[in-house]
Amino acid sequence: MSRFLIEQYHNEIENIIAYGGSRKETSIRIAFQKLLQEYCKKKDFILIPELDYKTPYGKIVYPDGTVKDELRLDWGYWESKDEQDNIDDEILKKFDKGYPKDNILFEDSQTAVLFQAGREASRINMKDDAALDKIISAFIGYERPEVSNFREAILHFKEDVPKLAEFLRELIDTQSKNKDYIVSRDKFFTLCKETINPDIVIEDIREMLIQHILTEDIFNSIFDETQFHKENNIARELEKVLMTFYKGDTKRKFHERVKHYYAVIKTAASGIANHSEKQKFLKIIYENFYKSYNPKKADRLGVVYTPNEIVRFMIESADWLCYKHFGKLLSDKNVEILDPAAGTGTYITELIDYISQDKIKYKYENEIHANEVAILPYYIANLNIEYTYKQKTGEYNEFKNICFVDTLDNLGFEFKGQQIDAFSGFASENRDRIKRQNEKKISVIIGNPPYNANQLNENENNKNREYPEIDKRIKETYIKNSTAQKTKLYDMYSRFYRWAMDRVDENGIIAFVTNRSFINSRTFDGFRKTIQEEFDFCYILDTQSDVRANPKIAGTTHNVFGIQTGVAVMFLVKCKE
């Protein structure tokens, strides 16, 4: 029994009443909220206050607390009531409004009533410490059928994804004599070579088609957005290729093999009314899917996403630094913002939420930019960004400033006196977006570059690809300035820093969260010297989360990313005057 926690709860209730003189729900519910949060921590759950819940009638209600797990699934709901009200009458009122009955705990600081599976499961006097501990434990420990079904389906889905992908690979390979398919595929292949990556091969197109097929129903299930795959510029091109063979019986038969998984995902998503929660849910589905679908590429691309709290901190800090050094805010005109490794769009969606209602339309249409190189997160970023904008403004507006491109290959901007035109020839909407972005003077570059470091993978067959132009710039700067004998700074985040240093405007800011080794590693002495030469101000937040260097912490629980590598946030400021 958590006797200490319960004793703290009773003491806090007494203090609130003694100092505030009120027993109203709004005054005393904070005490029970704290108690419930402590019980949640034991199971790595989180209690979210006042989260939207969509009732079976389609209405939105707001339980005082919702208990969620790491998959963003709802485990239970909590409602606090006034002591002077009749708790049974209040319970009936809530149920009449459509509040869930599968696992909900009602309390008024005197009596607690637990409903599970549609019926009253327990009722206790809250002054009985043992009974209080028992009812909270029963509430937190109860797994709703929807939760267990979802967890089981995701587990089987992860196991089946490689088999499903292999089936689709074989299906696509049988199209070698389909002339319509070959013409359509080769046209798209040329587009990708010119605008994404010159080293792309035919097999990469096949993988993009497979991911497109496997994710279509996931998007439809979570966001109820059937038009996305028809309207998005890259999805549209993939659809043209697919329509040469993936239709009729072929499509129906494959759908039969996966419809159970999508039905479970749709059931789990149907009760999520809050858009931010939908984003997080989709992100988790994506991570589970992608790491099962292609674990090596997931590692190479650094599939690990930034906690929203860090993203918000970085945006607020960049805004403050922008005002401090340039007298401007992120929301002001002519402040161009770019996320060069957008992932599922977390930074851009947070930015949309952050910018005021009266300025967001102009910024969204003109001065917020993003790049992503992998097809699946590119899709998700599109959805998240456009739906966040719709939620904020009430209107749908296609986000035309996201590019399907490998940022480190995109050197079409003015680069130390050189003008590299990488996009001649093939006309496409994506190419036009890239050219438009390259004509901008970027004021703020913000994001979380891929974390995978080359030196961690010397003995693996999963090394990062080469980027000759960026690597040449690293040799001319970081390595030239280094006194270390074996300086080898061609890992992904070093490359992104070098790219950003060349790309940012002469009055600009870089804000990245990365591996912390640049702070004191001898290998990075040239990197640090380059920063001194090229920037006027440098701000670093070291999270002190390097497990290997800190004997007081162990495992991954002390790291915000759930990894052992130390993490730091750095802000670099360049001022013309």
Coordinates of C-alpha atoms in Angstrom, one line a residue:
M1 CA 0.0 0.0 0.0
S2 CA 1.2 3.5 -0.9
R3 CA 0.6 4.7 2.7
F4 CA 3.0 7.7 2.4
L5 CA 1.2 9.0 -0.7
I6 CA -2.2 8.6 0.8
E7 CA -1.1 10.3 4.0
Q8 CA 0.2 13.2 1.9
Y9 CA -3.2 13.4 0.1
H10 CA -5.2 13.7 3.3
N11 CA -2.8 16.3 4.6
E12 CA -3.1 18.4 1.5
I13 CA -6.9 18.2 1.6
E14 CA -6.8 19.5 5.2
N15 CA -4.4 22.3 4.3
I16 CA -6.5 23.4 1.3
I17 CA -9.7 23.5 3.5
A18 CA -7.8 25.2 6.4
Y19 CA -6.2 27.9 4.3
G20 CA -8.9 28.3 1.6
G21 CA -12.0 27.5 3.6
S22 CA -13.5 25.7 0.6
R23 CA -14.5 22.1 0.0
K24 CA -15.6 22.7 -3.6
E25 CA -14.4 20.4 -6.3
T26 CA -12.4 23.1 -8.1
S27 CA -10.4 23.8 -4.9
I28 CA -9.6 20.3 -3.6
R29 CA -9.5 18.1 -6.7
I30 CA -5.8 19.0 -7.3
A31 CA -4.9 16.9 -4.2
F32 CA -6.4 13.8 -5.7
Q33 CA -5.0 14.6 -9.1
K34 CA -1.5 14.5 -7.5
L35 CA -2.2 11.2 -5.8
L36 CA -3.5 9.7 -9.0
Q37 CA -0.4 10.9 -10.9
E38 CA 1.9 9.1 -8.4
Y39 CA 0.0 5.9 -8.9
C40 CA 0.3 6.4 -12.7
K41 CA 4.0 6.8 -12.6
K42 CA 4.4 3.3 -11.2
K43 CA 3.1 1.9 -14.5
D44 CA 4.7 4.5 -16.8
F45 CA 1.2 6.0 -17.4
I46 CA 0.4 9.7 -17.6
L47 CA -2.7 11.5 -16.2
I48 CA -3.9 14.2 -18.6
P49 CA -6.3 16.8 -17.1
E50 CA -9.4 17.9 -19.0
L51 CA -8.6 16.0 -22.2
D52 CA -11.3 15.9 -24.9
Y53 CA -13.4 12.7 -25.1
K54 CA -15.7 11.9 -28.0
T55 CA -18.9 10.3 -26.7
P56 CA -20.9 7.7 -28.6
Y57 CA -23.3 10.5 -29.5
G58 CA -20.5 12.4 -31.2
K59 CA -20.4 15.1 -28.5
I60 CA -17.2 16.2 -26.8
V61 CA -16.9 16.0 -23.0
Y62 CA -14.0 16.7 -20.7
P63 CA -13.3 14.2 -17.9
D64 CA -11.2 15.7 -15.1
G65 CA -8.5 13.3 -15.9
T66 CA -7.6 10.7 -18.5
V67 CA -5.0 7.9 -17.8
K68 CA -2.9 7.1 -20.9
D69 CA -0.2 4.6 -21.6
E70 CA 2.9 4.9 -23.8
L71 CA 0.8 4.0 -26.9
R72 CA -1.5 6.9 -26.1
L73 CA -4.3 4.5 -25.3
D74 CA -6.9 5.4 -22.7
W75 CA -6.9 3.2 -19.7
G76 CA -9.4 5.0 -17.6
Y77 CA -11.1 8.3 -16.6
W78 CA -11.4 10.2 -13.4
E79 CA -14.2 12.6 -12.3
S80 CA -14.1 14.8 -9.1
K81 CA -17.3 16.1 -7.6
D82 CA -18.4 18.5 -4.9
E83 CA -18.8 17.1 -1.4
Q84 CA -22.2 18.7 -0.9
D85 CA -23.6 17.1 -4.1
N86 CA -25.1 13.7 -4.1
I87 CA -22.4 11.6 -5.8
D88 CA -24.9 9.1 -7.2
D89 CA -27.0 11.9 -8.9
E90 CA -23.8 13.4 -10.3
I91 CA -22.7 10.0 -11.7
L92 CA -26.1 9.6 -13.5
K93 CA -25.8 13.1 -15.0
K94 CA -22.3 12.3 -16.4
F95 CA -23.5 9.0 -17.9
D96 CA -26.5 10.7 -19.5
K97 CA -24.0 13.0 -21.2
G98 CA -22.2 10.0 -22.6
Y99 CA -19.2 9.7 -20.3
P100 CA -17.5 6.3 -20.6
K101 CA -18.6 3.5 -18.2
D102 CA -15.8 1.0 -19.0
N103 CA -13.3 2.3 -16.4
I104 CA -14.1 5.5 -14.6
L105 CA -13.5 6.6 -11.0
F106 CA -15.7 9.1 -9.3
E107 CA -14.8 10.8 -6.0
D108 CA -15.8 13.7 -3.8
S109 CA -13.0 13.5 -1.2
Q110 CA -15.4 11.4 1.0
T111 CA -16.6 8.6 -1.2
A112 CA -15.0 7.0 -4.2
V113 CA -17.0 4.9 -6.7
L114 CA -15.4 2.8 -9.5
F115 CA -17.3 1.7 -12.6
Q116 CA -15.8 -1.0 -14.8
A117 CA -17.3 -2.8 -17.8
G118 CA -20.5 -0.8 -17.4
R119 CA -21.3 -1.6 -13.8
E120 CA -20.3 -0.4 -10.3
A121 CA -17.3 -2.5 -9.3
S122 CA -16.4 -0.8 -6.0
R123 CA -17.5 1.9 -3.5
I124 CA -15.3 2.9 -0.6
N125 CA -15.0 5.5 2.2
M126 CA -11.9 7.6 1.3
K127 CA -10.8 7.9 4.9
D128 CA -10.0 4.2 4.9
D129 CA -6.4 4.2 3.6
A130 CA -6.3 0.6 2.7
A131 CA -9.6 0.8 0.8
L132 CA -8.4 3.9 -1.0
D133 CA -5.2 2.2 -2.1
K134 CA -7.2 -0.8 -3.3
I135 CA -9.7 1.1 -5.4
I136 CA -7.0 3.3 -7.1
S137 CA -4.9 0.2 -7.8
A138 CA -7.9 -1.5 -9.3
F139 CA -8.6 1.5 -11.4
I140 CA -5.1 1.9 -12.7
G141 CA -4.6 -1.8 -13.2
Y142 CA -7.8 -2.5 -15.2
E143 CA -7.1 -3.2 -18.9
R144 CA -10.1 -2.2 -21.0
P145 CA -10.9 -4.8 -23.8
E146 CA -10.1 -2.1 -26.4
V147 CA -6.6 -1.7 -24.9
S148 CA -5.8 -5.4 -24.8
N149 CA -7.2 -5.9 -28.4
F150 CA -5.1 -3.0 -29.7
R151 CA -1.9 -4.2 -28.0
E152 CA -2.4 -7.7 -29.4
A153 CA -3.2 -6.4 -32.9
I154 CA -0.1 -4.1 -32.9
L155 CA 2.1 -7.0 -31.8
H156 CA 0.8 -9.2 -34.6
F157 CA 0.9 -6.3 -37.0
K158 CA 4.6 -5.8 -36.2
E159 CA 5.2 -9.5 -36.8
D160 CA 3.3 -9.6 -40.1
V161 CA 4.6 -6.3 -41.6
P162 CA 7.7 -8.0 -43.1
K163 CA 5.6 -10.8 -44.6
L164 CA 3.1 -8.3 -46.0
A165 CA 5.9 -6.2 -47.5
E166 CA 7.5 -9.2 -49.0
F167 CA 4.2 -10.2 -50.6
L168 CA 3.9 -6.8 -52.2
R169 CA 7.5 -6.8 -53.4
E170 CA 6.8 -10.1 -55.2
L171 CA 3.6 -8.6 -56.6
I172 CA 5.4 -5.5 -57.9
D173 CA 8.3 -7.6 -59.4
T174 CA 5.8 -9.5 -61.5
Q175 CA 4.9 -6.3 -63.3
S176 CA 8.1 -6.3 -65.3
K177 CA 6.2 -7.0 -68.5
N178 CA 3.4 -4.5 -67.7
K179 CA 4.2 -1.6 -70.2
D180 CA 1.9 0.9 -68.5
Y181 CA 3.6 0.2 -65.1
I182 CA 7.1 0.5 -66.6
V183 CA 6.4 3.8 -68.2
S184 CA 4.7 5.3 -65.2
R185 CA 7.3 4.0 -62.8
D186 CA 10.2 5.3 -64.8
K187 CA 8.7 8.7 -65.0
F188 CA 8.4 8.8 -61.3
F189 CA 11.9 7.4 -60.9
T190 CA 13.3 10.3 -63.0
L191 CA 11.5 12.8 -60.9
C192 CA 12.9 11.3 -57.7
K193 CA 16.5 11.2 -59.0
E194 CA 16.3 14.8 -59.9
T195 CA 14.5 16.2 -56.8
I196 CA 15.3 13.8 -54.0
N197 CA 18.5 11.9 -54.4
P198 CA 20.6 11.2 -57.5
D199 CA 21.7 7.9 -56.0
I200 CA 18.1 6.5 -55.8
V201 CA 17.5 3.2 -57.5
I202 CA 14.5 1.4 -58.9
E203 CA 14.2 -0.8 -55.8
D204 CA 13.6 2.4 -53.8
I205 CA 10.6 3.2 -55.9
R206 CA 9.2 -0.2 -55.1
E207 CA 9.6 0.4 -51.4
M208 CA 7.9 3.7 -51.6
L209 CA 4.9 2.0 -53.4
I210 CA 4.8 -0.6 -50.6
Q211 CA 4.7 2.0 -47.8
H212 CA 2.1 3.9 -49.7
I213 CA -0.2 0.8 -49.9
L214 CA 0.4 -0.2 -46.3
T215 CA -0.3 3.2 -44.9
E216 CA -3.3 4.4 -46.9
D217 CA -5.9 2.8 -44.5
I218 CA -4.0 3.9 -41.4
F219 CA -4.4 7.5 -42.4
N220 CA -8.0 7.0 -43.2
S221 CA -8.6 5.2 -39.9
I222 CA -7.0 7.9 -37.7
F223 CA -7.8 11.1 -39.5
D224 CA -10.8 10.0 -41.5
E225 CA -9.0 11.6 -44.5
T226 CA -9.7 9.7 -47.7
Q227 CA -8.6 12.5 -50.0
F228 CA -5.0 12.9 -48.8
H229 CA -3.6 10.1 -51.0
K230 CA -5.4 11.6 -54.0
E231 CA -4.5 15.3 -53.4
N232 CA -0.9 15.3 -52.0
N233 CA 1.6 16.0 -54.8
I234 CA 3.9 13.0 -54.1
A235 CA 1.0 10.7 -53.2
R236 CA -0.7 11.6 -56.5
E237 CA 2.4 10.5 -58.5
L238 CA 2.6 7.2 -56.6
E239 CA -1.1 6.6 -57.2
K240 CA -0.6 7.0 -60.9
V241 CA 2.0 4.2 -60.8
L242 CA -0.2 2.0 -58.6
M243 CA -3.2 2.3 -60.8
T244 CA -1.4 0.4 -63.5
F245 CA -1.6 -2.8 -61.5
Y246 CA -3.0 -2.4 -58.0
K247 CA -6.7 -2.4 -58.5
G248 CA -9.8 -4.6 -58.7
D249 CA -9.3 -8.1 -57.3
T250 CA -5.6 -7.6 -56.6
K251 CA -6.4 -4.7 -54.2
R252 CA -9.4 -6.4 -52.6
K253 CA -7.5 -9.6 -51.9
F254 CA -4.6 -7.8 -50.2
H255 CA -7.0 -5.6 -48.2
E256 CA -8.6 -8.8 -46.8
R257 CA -5.2 -9.7 -45.2
V258 CA -4.9 -6.4 -43.4
K259 CA -8.4 -5.1 -42.7
H260 CA -8.4 -6.6 -39.1
Y261 CA -5.4 -4.4 -38.1
Y262 CA -6.9 -1.3 -39.6
A263 CA -10.2 -1.9 -37.9
V264 CA -8.5 -2.2 -34.5
I265 CA -6.5 1.0 -35.2
K266 CA -9.7 2.8 -36.3
T267 CA -11.5 1.7 -33.1
A268 CA -8.6 3.0 -30.9
A269 CA -8.6 6.3 -32.9
S270 CA -12.3 6.8 -32.9
G271 CA -12.5 8.1 -29.4
I272 CA -9.6 10.5 -29.8
A273 CA -11.1 14.0 -30.3
N274 CA -8.0 16.0 -29.4
H275 CA -5.9 16.7 -32.5
S276 CA -2.6 16.8 -30.6
E277 CA -3.4 13.3 -29.2
K278 CA -4.2 12.1 -32.7
Q279 CA -0.7 13.3 -33.8
K280 CA 1.0 11.5 -31.0
F281 CA -1.1 8.3 -31.7
L282 CA -0.1 8.4 -35.3
K283 CA 3.5 9.0 -34.4
I284 CA 3.5 5.8 -32.3
I285 CA 1.8 3.8 -35.0
Y286 CA 4.4 5.0 -37.4
E287 CA 7.4 4.2 -35.2
N288 CA 6.0 0.6 -34.6
F289 CA 5.3 0.1 -38.3
Y290 CA 8.5 1.6 -39.7
K291 CA 10.9 -0.2 -37.3
S292 CA 9.2 -3.5 -38.2
Y293 CA 9.1 -2.7 -41.9
N294 CA 12.7 -1.7 -42.3
P295 CA 14.7 -1.7 -39.1
K296 CA 18.0 -0.9 -40.8
K297 CA 16.7 2.1 -42.6
A298 CA 14.9 3.3 -39.5
D299 CA 18.2 3.2 -37.7
R300 CA 20.1 5.0 -40.5
L301 CA 17.4 7.7 -40.7
G302 CA 17.4 8.1 -36.9
V303 CA 13.8 7.2 -36.3
V304 CA 13.5 8.7 -32.8
Y305 CA 11.2 11.6 -32.3
T306 CA 11.4 14.7 -30.2
P307 CA 9.2 15.1 -27.1
N308 CA 6.8 17.9 -27.5
E309 CA 8.1 19.6 -24.4
I310 CA 11.6 20.0 -25.9
V311 CA 10.1 21.2 -29.2
R312 CA 8.1 23.9 -27.4
F313 CA 11.1 25.0 -25.3
M314 CA 13.2 25.3 -28.5
I315 CA 10.5 27.3 -30.3
E316 CA 10.0 29.7 -27.4
S317 CA 13.8 30.1 -26.9
A318 CA 14.3 30.8 -30.7
D319 CA 11.6 33.4 -30.5
W320 CA 13.2 35.1 -27.5
L321 CA 16.7 35.0 -29.1
C322 CA 15.2 36.4 -32.3
Y323 CA 13.8 39.3 -30.4
K324 CA 16.9 39.8 -28.2
H325 CA 19.3 40.0 -31.1
F326 CA 17.2 41.2 -34.1
G327 CA 14.2 42.9 -32.5
K328 CA 11.8 40.5 -34.3
L329 CA 9.5 37.7 -33.4
L330 CA 9.1 34.4 -35.2
S331 CA 5.6 35.5 -36.2
D332 CA 6.9 38.7 -37.9
K333 CA 7.0 39.0 -41.6
N334 CA 10.4 38.3 -43.3
V335 CA 11.4 35.8 -40.6
E336 CA 11.7 32.6 -42.7
I337 CA 11.7 29.4 -40.6
L338 CA 12.9 25.9 -41.8
D339 CA 12.9 22.4 -40.3
P340 CA 15.4 20.5 -42.5
A341 CA 14.6 17.1 -41.0
A342 CA 10.9 17.3 -40.4
G343 CA 10.1 13.7 -39.5
T344 CA 6.4 13.6 -38.7
G345 CA 6.1 17.4 -38.5
T346 CA 6.3 17.9 -34.7
Y347 CA 8.2 21.2 -34.9
I348 CA 6.0 22.7 -37.6
T349 CA 2.8 21.7 -35.8
E350 CA 4.0 23.2 -32.5
L351 CA 5.0 26.3 -34.4
I352 CA 1.5 26.6 -35.9
D353 CA 0.0 26.3 -32.4
Y354 CA 2.5 28.9 -31.0
I355 CA 2.0 31.7 -33.6
S356 CA -1.0 33.9 -33.0
Q357 CA -4.3 33.5 -34.9
D358 CA -4.0 36.8 -36.7
K359 CA -0.5 36.0 -38.2
I360 CA -0.6 32.3 -38.8
K361 CA -2.2 32.4 -42.3
Y362 CA 0.6 34.5 -43.8
K363 CA 3.3 32.6 -42.0
Y364 CA 1.8 29.2 -43.0
E365 CA 1.5 30.1 -46.7
N366 CA 4.8 32.0 -47.1
E367 CA 7.4 31.7 -44.4
I368 CA 7.3 28.2 -42.7
H369 CA 9.2 25.5 -44.5
A370 CA 10.0 21.8 -44.0
N371 CA 12.0 19.0 -45.7
E372 CA 11.7 15.3 -45.3
V373 CA 13.5 12.5 -47.2
A374 CA 11.5 9.3 -46.2
I375 CA 8.1 8.8 -47.8
L376 CA 6.2 7.6 -44.7
P377 CA 7.0 10.5 -42.3
Y378 CA 6.6 12.9 -45.2
Y379 CA 3.0 11.7 -45.5
I380 CA 2.4 12.0 -41.8
A381 CA 4.0 15.4 -41.6
N382 CA 1.6 16.6 -44.3
L383 CA -1.4 15.3 -42.4
N384 CA -0.3 16.6 -39.1
I385 CA 0.6 20.1 -40.4
E386 CA -2.6 20.6 -42.4
Y387 CA -4.9 19.3 -39.7
T388 CA -3.2 21.4 -37.0
Y389 CA -3.8 24.5 -39.2
K390 CA -7.4 23.4 -39.8
Q391 CA -7.9 23.0 -36.0
K392 CA -6.4 26.4 -35.3
T393 CA -8.2 28.4 -38.1
G394 CA -11.3 26.4 -38.9
E395 CA -10.3 26.1 -42.5
Y396 CA -8.4 23.6 -44.6
N397 CA -5.3 25.0 -46.4
E398 CA -2.9 22.7 -48.3
F399 CA 0.7 23.1 -46.9
K400 CA 2.7 23.9 -50.0
N401 CA 6.0 24.5 -48.3
I402 CA 7.0 20.9 -47.4
C403 CA 9.5 19.3 -49.8
F404 CA 10.2 15.7 -50.4
V405 CA 13.9 16.0 -50.6
D406 CA 17.2 14.9 -48.9
T407 CA 18.3 18.2 -47.3
L408 CA 21.9 17.3 -47.4
D409 CA 21.8 16.9 -51.2
N410 CA 19.8 20.2 -51.6
L411 CA 22.6 22.6 -52.3
G412 CA 20.6 24.8 -54.8
F413 CA 21.1 27.9 -52.6
E414 CA 24.0 30.3 -52.8
F415 CA 26.8 28.3 -51.3
K416 CA 30.1 30.1 -50.6
G417 CA 30.1 31.7 -54.0
Q418 CA 28.9 28.7 -55.9
Q419 CA 25.4 28.3 -57.5
I420 CA 24.5 24.7 -57.9
D421 CA 21.4 24.2 -60.1
A422 CA 20.4 20.7 -59.2
F423 CA 16.8 20.9 -60.6
S424 CA 16.8 21.5 -64.3
G425 CA 14.7 19.6 -66.7
F426 CA 11.9 17.6 -65.1
A427 CA 8.9 19.8 -64.2
S428 CA 7.2 18.9 -61.0
E429 CA 5.4 20.5 -58.2
N430 CA 7.9 19.1 -55.7
R431 CA 10.8 20.5 -57.7
D432 CA 9.1 23.9 -57.9
R433 CA 8.7 23.8 -54.1
I434 CA 12.4 23.1 -53.6
K435 CA 13.4 25.9 -56.0
R436 CA 11.1 28.3 -54.2
Q437 CA 12.5 27.4 -50.8
N438 CA 16.1 27.8 -52.1
E439 CA 15.3 31.4 -53.2
K440 CA 14.5 32.3 -49.6
K441 CA 16.8 33.8 -47.0
I442 CA 16.3 31.5 -44.0
S443 CA 16.3 33.3 -40.7
V444 CA 15.7 30.3 -38.3
I445 CA 16.7 26.7 -38.9
I446 CA 15.2 24.5 -36.2
G447 CA 14.8 20.8 -35.6
N448 CA 16.2 17.4 -34.6
P449 CA 18.7 16.1 -37.2
P450 CA 18.9 12.3 -37.5
Y451 CA 20.9 10.9 -34.6
N452 CA 22.7 8.0 -36.1
A453 CA 26.5 8.5 -36.0
N454 CA 28.8 6.8 -38.5
Q455 CA 31.3 5.9 -35.9
L456 CA 28.7 3.8 -34.0
N457 CA 28.2 1.6 -37.0
E458 CA 31.7 0.8 -38.3
N459 CA 31.1 -2.9 -38.0
E460 CA 27.6 -2.9 -39.3
N461 CA 26.2 -3.1 -42.9
N462 CA 24.1 -0.1 -42.2
K463 CA 26.4 2.9 -42.7
N464 CA 25.2 6.3 -43.7
R465 CA 25.6 7.3 -47.3
E466 CA 28.1 9.8 -48.5
Y467 CA 27.4 13.5 -49.2
P468 CA 30.5 14.7 -51.2
E469 CA 29.7 18.5 -51.1
I470 CA 28.8 18.6 -47.4
D471 CA 31.7 16.3 -46.5
K472 CA 34.1 18.6 -48.5
R473 CA 32.8 21.6 -46.4
I474 CA 33.4 19.6 -43.2
K475 CA 37.0 18.9 -44.3
E476 CA 37.5 22.6 -45.1
T477 CA 36.2 23.7 -41.6
Y478 CA 35.8 21.2 -38.8
I479 CA 38.7 19.0 -39.7
K480 CA 41.0 21.8 -40.8
N481 CA 40.5 23.5 -37.4
S482 CA 41.0 20.2 -35.5
T483 CA 44.2 19.2 -33.6
A484 CA 42.9 15.7 -33.0
Q485 CA 44.8 13.1 -35.0
K486 CA 41.8 11.0 -36.1
T487 CA 39.1 13.6 -36.6
K488 CA 36.2 12.0 -38.5
L489 CA 33.1 14.2 -38.3
Y490 CA 30.9 12.8 -41.1
D491 CA 28.0 11.6 -38.8
M492 CA 24.6 12.8 -39.7
Y493 CA 24.2 15.6 -37.1
S494 CA 27.6 17.1 -37.9
R495 CA 26.6 17.2 -41.5
F496 CA 23.3 18.9 -40.7
Y497 CA 25.1 21.5 -38.6
R498 CA 27.5 22.2 -41.5
W499 CA 24.6 22.4 -43.9
A500 CA 22.7 24.8 -41.6
M501 CA 25.7 27.0 -41.0
D502 CA 26.0 27.5 -44.7
R503 CA 22.3 27.9 -45.3
V504 CA 21.2 30.3 -42.5
D505 CA 21.0 34.0 -43.3
E506 CA 23.7 36.5 -42.1
N507 CA 21.3 37.5 -39.4
G508 CA 20.0 34.2 -38.3
I509 CA 19.6 31.4 -35.7
I510 CA 20.2 27.7 -35.7
A511 CA 18.4 25.6 -33.0
F512 CA 19.2 21.9 -33.0
V513 CA 18.8 19.1 -30.4
T514 CA 21.5 16.5 -30.9
N515 CA 24.1 14.2 -29.3
R516 CA 26.0 16.2 -26.7
S517 CA 29.5 15.1 -27.7
F518 CA 30.2 18.4 -29.5
I519 CA 30.5 20.0 -26.0
N520 CA 33.7 18.5 -24.7
S521 CA 34.8 15.6 -27.0
R522 CA 38.3 16.2 -28.3
T523 CA 37.2 15.0 -31.7
F524 CA 34.9 18.0 -31.9
D525 CA 37.6 20.7 -31.2
G526 CA 37.5 21.8 -34.8
F527 CA 33.7 21.9 -34.7
R528 CA 33.9 24.2 -31.6
K529 CA 36.5 26.5 -33.3
T530 CA 34.4 26.7 -36.4
I531 CA 31.4 27.9 -34.3
Q532 CA 33.6 30.6 -32.8
E533 CA 34.7 31.8 -36.2
E534 CA 31.3 31.7 -37.9
F535 CA 28.9 32.7 -35.1
D536 CA 28.6 35.6 -32.6
F537 CA 26.6 33.9 -29.8
C538 CA 26.3 30.3 -28.7
Y539 CA 23.8 29.0 -26.1
I540 CA 23.9 25.4 -24.9
L541 CA 21.5 23.4 -22.7
D542 CA 23.2 20.1 -21.6
T543 CA 20.6 17.7 -20.3
Q544 CA 23.3 15.8 -18.3
S545 CA 21.8 12.6 -19.6
D546 CA 24.8 10.7 -20.9
V547 CA 24.4 7.3 -19.1
R548 CA 28.0 6.2 -19.9
A549 CA 29.5 9.4 -18.4
N550 CA 27.3 9.7 -15.4
P551 CA 27.5 6.8 -12.9
K552 CA 24.6 8.1 -10.9
I553 CA 22.1 7.3 -13.6
A554 CA 21.5 4.0 -15.4
G555 CA 19.4 2.6 -18.2
T556 CA 17.4 5.0 -20.3
T557 CA 14.8 6.4 -17.9
H558 CA 16.8 9.5 -17.2
N559 CA 17.0 10.5 -20.8
V560 CA 14.2 12.4 -22.5
F561 CA 14.6 10.3 -25.7
G562 CA 14.8 7.0 -23.8
I563 CA 18.4 6.4 -25.1
Q564 CA 21.8 6.2 -23.4
T565 CA 23.5 8.9 -25.4
G566 CA 23.7 12.3 -23.9
V567 CA 21.5 15.0 -25.4
A568 CA 22.0 18.8 -25.7
V569 CA 20.1 21.7 -27.3
M570 CA 22.3 24.3 -28.9
F571 CA 21.3 27.8 -30.3
L572 CA 23.8 29.5 -32.6
V573 CA 23.2 33.2 -33.5
K574 CA 24.9 35.0 -36.4
C575 CA 24.7 38.8 -36.5
K576 CA 25.7 40.9 -39.5
E577 CA 26.5 43.8 -37.3

